[in-house]
CSV table of C-alpha atoms in Angstrom, one decimal:
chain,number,residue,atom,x,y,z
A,104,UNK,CA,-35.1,-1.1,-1.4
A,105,UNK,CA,-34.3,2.5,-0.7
A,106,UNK,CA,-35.6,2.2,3.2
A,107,UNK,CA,-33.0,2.9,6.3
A,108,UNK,CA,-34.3,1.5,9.6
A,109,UNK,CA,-33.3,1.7,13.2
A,110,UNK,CA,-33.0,-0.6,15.8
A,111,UNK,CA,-33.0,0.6,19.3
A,112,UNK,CA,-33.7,-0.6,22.5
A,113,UNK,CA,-37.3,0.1,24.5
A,114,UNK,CA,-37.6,3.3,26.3
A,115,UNK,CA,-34.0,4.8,24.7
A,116,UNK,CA,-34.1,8.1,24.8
A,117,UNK,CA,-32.4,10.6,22.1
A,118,UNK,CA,-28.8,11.7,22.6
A,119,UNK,CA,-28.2,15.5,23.2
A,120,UNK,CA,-27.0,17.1,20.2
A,121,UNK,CA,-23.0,17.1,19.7
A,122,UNK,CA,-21.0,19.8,18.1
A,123,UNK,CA,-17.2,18.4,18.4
A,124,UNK,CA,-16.5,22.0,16.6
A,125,UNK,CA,-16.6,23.5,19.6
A,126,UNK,CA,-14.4,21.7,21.8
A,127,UNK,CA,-10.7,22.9,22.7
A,128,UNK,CA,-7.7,20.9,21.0
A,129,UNK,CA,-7.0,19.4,24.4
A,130,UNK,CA,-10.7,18.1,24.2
A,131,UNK,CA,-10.2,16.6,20.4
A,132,UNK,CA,-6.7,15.0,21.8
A,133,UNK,CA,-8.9,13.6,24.4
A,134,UNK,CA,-11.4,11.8,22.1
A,135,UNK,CA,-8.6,10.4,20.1
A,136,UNK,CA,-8.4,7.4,22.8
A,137,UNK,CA,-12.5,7.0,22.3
A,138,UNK,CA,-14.2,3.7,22.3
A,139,UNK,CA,-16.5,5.0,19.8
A,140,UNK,CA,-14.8,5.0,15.8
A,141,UNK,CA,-17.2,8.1,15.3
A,142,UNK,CA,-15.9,10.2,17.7
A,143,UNK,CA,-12.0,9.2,17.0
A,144,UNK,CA,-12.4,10.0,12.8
A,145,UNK,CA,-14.3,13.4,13.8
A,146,UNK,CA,-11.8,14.2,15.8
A,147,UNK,CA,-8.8,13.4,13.2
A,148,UNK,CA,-11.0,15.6,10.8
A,149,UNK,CA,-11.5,18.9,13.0
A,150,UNK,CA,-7.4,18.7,13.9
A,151,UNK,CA,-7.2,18.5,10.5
A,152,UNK,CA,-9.1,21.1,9.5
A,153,UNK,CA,-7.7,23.4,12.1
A,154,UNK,CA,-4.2,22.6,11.6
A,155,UNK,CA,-3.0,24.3,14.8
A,156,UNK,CA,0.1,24.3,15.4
A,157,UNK,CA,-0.2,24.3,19.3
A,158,UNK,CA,-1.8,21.0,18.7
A,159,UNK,CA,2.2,19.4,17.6
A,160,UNK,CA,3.5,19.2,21.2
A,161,UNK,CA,1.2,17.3,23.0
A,162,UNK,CA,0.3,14.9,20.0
A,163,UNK,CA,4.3,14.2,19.6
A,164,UNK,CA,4.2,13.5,23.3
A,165,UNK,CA,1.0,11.3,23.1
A,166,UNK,CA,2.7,9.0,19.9
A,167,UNK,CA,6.1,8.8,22.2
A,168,UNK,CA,4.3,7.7,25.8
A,169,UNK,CA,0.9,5.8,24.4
A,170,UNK,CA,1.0,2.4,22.6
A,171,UNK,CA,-2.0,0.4,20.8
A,172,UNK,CA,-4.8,2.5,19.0
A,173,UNK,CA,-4.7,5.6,20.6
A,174,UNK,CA,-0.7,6.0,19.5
A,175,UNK,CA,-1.6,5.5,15.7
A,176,UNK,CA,-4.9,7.8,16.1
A,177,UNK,CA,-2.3,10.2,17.6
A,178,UNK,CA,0.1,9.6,15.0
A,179,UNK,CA,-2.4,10.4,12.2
A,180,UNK,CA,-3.5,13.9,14.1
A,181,UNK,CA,-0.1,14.3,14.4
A,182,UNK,CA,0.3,14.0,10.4
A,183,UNK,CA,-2.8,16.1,9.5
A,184,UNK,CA,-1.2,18.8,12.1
A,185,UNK,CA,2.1,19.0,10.4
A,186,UNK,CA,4.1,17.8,12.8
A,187,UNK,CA,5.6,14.5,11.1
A,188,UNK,CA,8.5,16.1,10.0
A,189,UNK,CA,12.0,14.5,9.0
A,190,UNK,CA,13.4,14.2,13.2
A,191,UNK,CA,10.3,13.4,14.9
A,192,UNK,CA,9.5,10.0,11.6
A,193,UNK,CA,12.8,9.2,12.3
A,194,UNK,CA,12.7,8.5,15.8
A,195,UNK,CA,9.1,7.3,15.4
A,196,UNK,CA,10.3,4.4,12.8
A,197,UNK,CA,11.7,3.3,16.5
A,198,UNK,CA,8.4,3.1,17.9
A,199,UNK,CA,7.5,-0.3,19.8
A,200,UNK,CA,4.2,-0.8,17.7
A,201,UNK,CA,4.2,-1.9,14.7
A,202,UNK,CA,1.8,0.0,13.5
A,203,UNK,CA,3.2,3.1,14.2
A,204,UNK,CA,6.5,2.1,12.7
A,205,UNK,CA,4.2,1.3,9.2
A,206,UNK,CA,2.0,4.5,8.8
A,207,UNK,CA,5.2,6.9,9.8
A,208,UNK,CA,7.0,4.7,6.9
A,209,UNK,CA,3.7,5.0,4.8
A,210,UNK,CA,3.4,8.9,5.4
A,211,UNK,CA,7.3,9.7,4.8
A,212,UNK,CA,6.7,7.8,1.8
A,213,UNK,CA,3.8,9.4,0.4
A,214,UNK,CA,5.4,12.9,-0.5
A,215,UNK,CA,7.7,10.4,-3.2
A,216,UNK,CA,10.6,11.7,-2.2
A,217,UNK,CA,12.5,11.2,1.0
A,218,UNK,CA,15.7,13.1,2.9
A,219,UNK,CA,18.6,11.5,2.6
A,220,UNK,CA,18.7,10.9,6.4
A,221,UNK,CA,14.6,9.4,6.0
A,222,UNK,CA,16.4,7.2,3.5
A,223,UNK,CA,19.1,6.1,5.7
A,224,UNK,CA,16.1,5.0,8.4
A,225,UNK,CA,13.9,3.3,6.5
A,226,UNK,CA,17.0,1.1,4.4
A,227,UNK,CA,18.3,0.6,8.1
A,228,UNK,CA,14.6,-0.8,9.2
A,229,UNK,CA,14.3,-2.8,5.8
A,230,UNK,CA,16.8,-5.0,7.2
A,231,UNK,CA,16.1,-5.3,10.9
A,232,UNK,CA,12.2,-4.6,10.7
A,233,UNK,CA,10.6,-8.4,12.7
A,234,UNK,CA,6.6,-7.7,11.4
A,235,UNK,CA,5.7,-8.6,8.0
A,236,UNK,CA,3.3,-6.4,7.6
A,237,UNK,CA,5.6,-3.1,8.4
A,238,UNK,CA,7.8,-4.8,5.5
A,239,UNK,CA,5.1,-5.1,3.1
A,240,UNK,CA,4.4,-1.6,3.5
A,241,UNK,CA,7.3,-0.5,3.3
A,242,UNK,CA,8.1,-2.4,0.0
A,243,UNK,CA,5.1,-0.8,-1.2
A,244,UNK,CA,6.2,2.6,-0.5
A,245,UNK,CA,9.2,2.1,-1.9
A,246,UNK,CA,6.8,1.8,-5.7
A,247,UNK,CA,6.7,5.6,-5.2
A,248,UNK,CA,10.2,6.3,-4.5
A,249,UNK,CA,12.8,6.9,-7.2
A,250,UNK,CA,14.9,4.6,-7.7
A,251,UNK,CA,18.7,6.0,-5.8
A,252,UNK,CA,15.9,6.1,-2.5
A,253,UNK,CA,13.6,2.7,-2.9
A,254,UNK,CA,16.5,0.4,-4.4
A,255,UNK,CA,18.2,0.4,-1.4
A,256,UNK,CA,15.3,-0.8,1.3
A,257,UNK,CA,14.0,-3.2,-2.0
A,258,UNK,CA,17.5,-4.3,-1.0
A,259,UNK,CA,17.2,-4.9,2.7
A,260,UNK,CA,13.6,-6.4,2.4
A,261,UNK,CA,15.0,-8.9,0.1
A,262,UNK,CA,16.8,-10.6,2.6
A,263,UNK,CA,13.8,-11.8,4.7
A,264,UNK,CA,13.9,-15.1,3.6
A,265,UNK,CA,10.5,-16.3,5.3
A,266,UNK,CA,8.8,-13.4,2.9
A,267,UNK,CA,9.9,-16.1,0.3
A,268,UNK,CA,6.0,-17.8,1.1
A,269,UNK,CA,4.3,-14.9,1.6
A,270,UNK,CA,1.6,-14.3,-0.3
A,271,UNK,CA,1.8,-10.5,-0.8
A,272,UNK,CA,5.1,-9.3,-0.1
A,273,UNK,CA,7.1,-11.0,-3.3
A,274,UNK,CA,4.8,-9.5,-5.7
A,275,UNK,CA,4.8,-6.0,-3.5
A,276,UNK,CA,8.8,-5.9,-4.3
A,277,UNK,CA,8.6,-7.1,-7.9
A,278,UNK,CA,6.4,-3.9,-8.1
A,279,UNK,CA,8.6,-2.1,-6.8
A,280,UNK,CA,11.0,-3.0,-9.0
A,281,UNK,CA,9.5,-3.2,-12.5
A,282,UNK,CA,8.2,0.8,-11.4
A,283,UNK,CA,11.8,1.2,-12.6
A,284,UNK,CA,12.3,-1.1,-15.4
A,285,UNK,CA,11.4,1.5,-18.1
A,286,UNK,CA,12.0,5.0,-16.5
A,287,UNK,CA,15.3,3.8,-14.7
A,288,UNK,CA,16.5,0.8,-16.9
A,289,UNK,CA,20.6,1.3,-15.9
A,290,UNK,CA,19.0,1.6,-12.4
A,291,UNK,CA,17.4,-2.0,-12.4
A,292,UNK,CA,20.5,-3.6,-14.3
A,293,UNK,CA,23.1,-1.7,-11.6
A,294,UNK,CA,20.5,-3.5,-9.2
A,295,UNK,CA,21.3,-7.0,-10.4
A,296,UNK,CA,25.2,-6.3,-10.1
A,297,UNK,CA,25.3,-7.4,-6.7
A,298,UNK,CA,26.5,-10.8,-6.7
A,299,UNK,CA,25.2,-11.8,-3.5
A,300,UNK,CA,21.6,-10.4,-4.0
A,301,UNK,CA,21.1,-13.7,-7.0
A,302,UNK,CA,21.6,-15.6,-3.9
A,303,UNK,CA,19.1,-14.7,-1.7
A,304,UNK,CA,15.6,-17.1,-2.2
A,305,UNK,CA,13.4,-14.3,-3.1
A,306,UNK,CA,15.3,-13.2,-5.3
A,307,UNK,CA,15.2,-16.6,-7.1
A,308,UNK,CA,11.7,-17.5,-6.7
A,309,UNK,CA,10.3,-14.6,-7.5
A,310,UNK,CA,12.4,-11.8,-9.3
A,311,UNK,CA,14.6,-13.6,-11.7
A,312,UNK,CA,11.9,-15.1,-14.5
A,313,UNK,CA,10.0,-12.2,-13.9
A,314,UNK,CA,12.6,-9.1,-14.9
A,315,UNK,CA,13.8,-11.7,-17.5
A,316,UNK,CA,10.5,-11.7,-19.0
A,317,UNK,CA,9.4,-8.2,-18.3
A,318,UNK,CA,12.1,-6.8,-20.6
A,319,UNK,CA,12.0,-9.6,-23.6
A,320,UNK,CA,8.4,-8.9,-23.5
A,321,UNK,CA,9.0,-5.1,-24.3
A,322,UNK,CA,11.3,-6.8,-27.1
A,323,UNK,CA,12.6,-3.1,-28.1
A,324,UNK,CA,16.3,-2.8,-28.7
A,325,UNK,CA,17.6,-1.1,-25.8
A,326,UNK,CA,14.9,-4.0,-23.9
A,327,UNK,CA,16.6,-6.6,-25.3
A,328,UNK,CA,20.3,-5.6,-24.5
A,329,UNK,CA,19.2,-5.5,-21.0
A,330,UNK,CA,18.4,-9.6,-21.3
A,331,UNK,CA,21.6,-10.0,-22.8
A,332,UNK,CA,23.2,-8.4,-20.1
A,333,UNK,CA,21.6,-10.0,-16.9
A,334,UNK,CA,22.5,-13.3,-18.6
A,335,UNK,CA,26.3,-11.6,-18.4
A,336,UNK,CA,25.5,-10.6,-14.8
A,337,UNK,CA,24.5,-14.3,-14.0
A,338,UNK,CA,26.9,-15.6,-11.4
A,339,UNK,CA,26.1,-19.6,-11.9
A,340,UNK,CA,23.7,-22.5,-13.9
A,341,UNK,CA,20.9,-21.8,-11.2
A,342,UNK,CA,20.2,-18.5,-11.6
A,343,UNK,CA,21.1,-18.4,-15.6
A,344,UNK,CA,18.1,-21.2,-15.5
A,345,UNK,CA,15.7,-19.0,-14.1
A,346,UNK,CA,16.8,-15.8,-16.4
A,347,UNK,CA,16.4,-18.6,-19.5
A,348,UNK,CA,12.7,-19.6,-18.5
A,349,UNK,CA,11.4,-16.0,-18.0
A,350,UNK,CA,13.4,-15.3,-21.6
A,351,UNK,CA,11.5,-18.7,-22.8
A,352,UNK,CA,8.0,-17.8,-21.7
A,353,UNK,CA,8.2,-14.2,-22.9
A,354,UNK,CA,8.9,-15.7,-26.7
A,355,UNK,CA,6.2,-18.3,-26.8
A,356,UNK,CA,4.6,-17.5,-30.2
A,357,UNK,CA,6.9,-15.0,-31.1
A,358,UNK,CA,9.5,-14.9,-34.0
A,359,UNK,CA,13.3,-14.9,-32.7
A,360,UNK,CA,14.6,-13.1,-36.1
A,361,UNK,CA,15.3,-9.9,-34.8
A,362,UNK,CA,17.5,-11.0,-31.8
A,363,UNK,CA,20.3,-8.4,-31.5
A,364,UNK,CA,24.1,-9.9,-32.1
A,365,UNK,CA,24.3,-9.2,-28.5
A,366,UNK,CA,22.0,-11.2,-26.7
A,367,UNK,CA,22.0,-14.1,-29.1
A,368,UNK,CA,25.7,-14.3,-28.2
A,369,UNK,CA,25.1,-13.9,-24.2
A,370,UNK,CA,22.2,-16.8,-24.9
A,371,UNK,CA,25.1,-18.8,-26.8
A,372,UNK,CA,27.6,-18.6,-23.8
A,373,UNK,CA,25.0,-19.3,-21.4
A,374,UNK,CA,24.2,-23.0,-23.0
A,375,UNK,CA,21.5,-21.5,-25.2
A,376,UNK,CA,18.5,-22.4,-22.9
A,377,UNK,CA,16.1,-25.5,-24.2
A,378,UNK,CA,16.5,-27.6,-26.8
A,379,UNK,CA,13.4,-26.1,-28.0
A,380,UNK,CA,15.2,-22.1,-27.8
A,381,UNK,CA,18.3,-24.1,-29.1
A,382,UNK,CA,16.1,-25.3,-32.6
A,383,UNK,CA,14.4,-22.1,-33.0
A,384,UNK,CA,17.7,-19.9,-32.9
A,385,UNK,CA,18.6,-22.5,-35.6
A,386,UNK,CA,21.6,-24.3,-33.7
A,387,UNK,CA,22.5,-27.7,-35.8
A,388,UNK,CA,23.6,-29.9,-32.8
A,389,UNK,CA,19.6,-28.9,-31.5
A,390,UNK,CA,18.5,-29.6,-35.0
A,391,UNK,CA,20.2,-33.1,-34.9
């Protein structure tokens, strides 16, 4: 109703007044390890808005030594000071907690482009990286990468096979991937030439039907070549099944007239999907 109470306990008596302005850096550095939320986010915006340099030393050694709460709250200072750079994210994508290892992946990733050694490390960490949730963000930072820099951790993260039932992380790297499907088409296709990669169980679950679909649903020319050429790419029935359901869906309620030779000859090779896809690209022994 437009009415802010208080609640305090009897005989309280009224905090001096605080002015966190005027405390040194070492004192802000200090309040980063807090109890008290307040004091911590005040802190992170007065580094921020002095953007000392002097400040870069001691936070770097604060992220290396400390663990917990008060490494990430030094890692973020650290960030709004200017002192992530290319060596120090590298070494801190090392870091014990998870959490660090996350935001440092989530920061290097936020400029949308990466070196190519930043690229290296967070590739190298898609693979070997134990927490789920460090993979999830990094899968979603790799949405913002182009595609030479994000395909390769997309890669790595693929190969998590418990991420199979996870209820973010498929979707995060399907994101990741259709960022591309327009803007970087050869990209995505070059993607699927990796034989081993169809293998992999998120990959089958979760990718397949759904880049299948995404480009017959486009239905342009250039969209539809791109069908016929992952059913090409296909290394075996299983896979070729899932391509031919995501192709199936997409067409529900559409007319199949103006198929391209090409695909309606990959679709031909591959068995020609349903009897149903078999009838409605007019084949007589589906017919019969």
């Amino acid at each position: 109703n437009g009415r802010v109470y208080r609640i305090k306990a009897k005989g309280t008596k009224p905090g001096r007044p605080l002015d966190l302005g005027k405390l040194s850096n070492e004192q802000l550095i200090e309040l980063l390890g807090h109890k008290n939320e307040w004091f911590r986010q005040t802190a992170l915006r007065l580094i921020a808005d002095r953007r000392d340099a002097a400040l870069i030393p001691p936070l770097r050694g604060l992220v290396a030594k400390q663990s917990g709460q008060r490494a990430l709250e030094a890692c973020w200072a650290l960030n709004l000071s200017g002192g992530l750079d290319d060596d120090f994210a590298i070494r801190t994508l090392d870091h014990p907690d998870p959490y660090v290892r996350l935001w440092t992946a989530r920061l290097l990733c936020d400029a949308r482009a990466l070196s190519t050694a930043s690229a290296q490390k967070l590739a190298g960490l898609a693979l070997t990286e134990p927490q789920v949730e460090v993979r999830s963000q990094m899968a979603s930072s790799a949405k913002r990468l182009p595609a030479r820099e994000a395909f390769p951790i997309v890669r790595n993260l693929l190969t998590h096979d418990p991420d199979t039932k996870d209820i973010y992380v498929p979707l995060l790297l399907w994101w990741a991937i259709e960022a591309k499907a327009e803007t970087d088409r050869d990209a995505v296709l070059e993607f699927f030439q990796d034989v081993q990669l169809w293998n992999l169980p998120l990959v089958q679950e979760h990718l397949l039907e759904r880049v299948m679909r995404r480009y017959a649903m486009a239905g342009t020319r250039k969209d539809l070549l791109a069908c016929a050429r992952l059913l090409r790419l296909s290394p075996g029935p299983a896979p070729t099944a899932r391509l031919m359901a995501g192709f199936e869906e997409a067409f529900k309620g559409r007319s199949l007239a103006a198929l391209p030779e090409e695909l309606i000859e990959a679709l031909a090779q591959r068995g020609g999907g349903s009897v149903a896809l078999r009838v409605r690209l007019g084949r007589a022994d589906a017919v019969e």
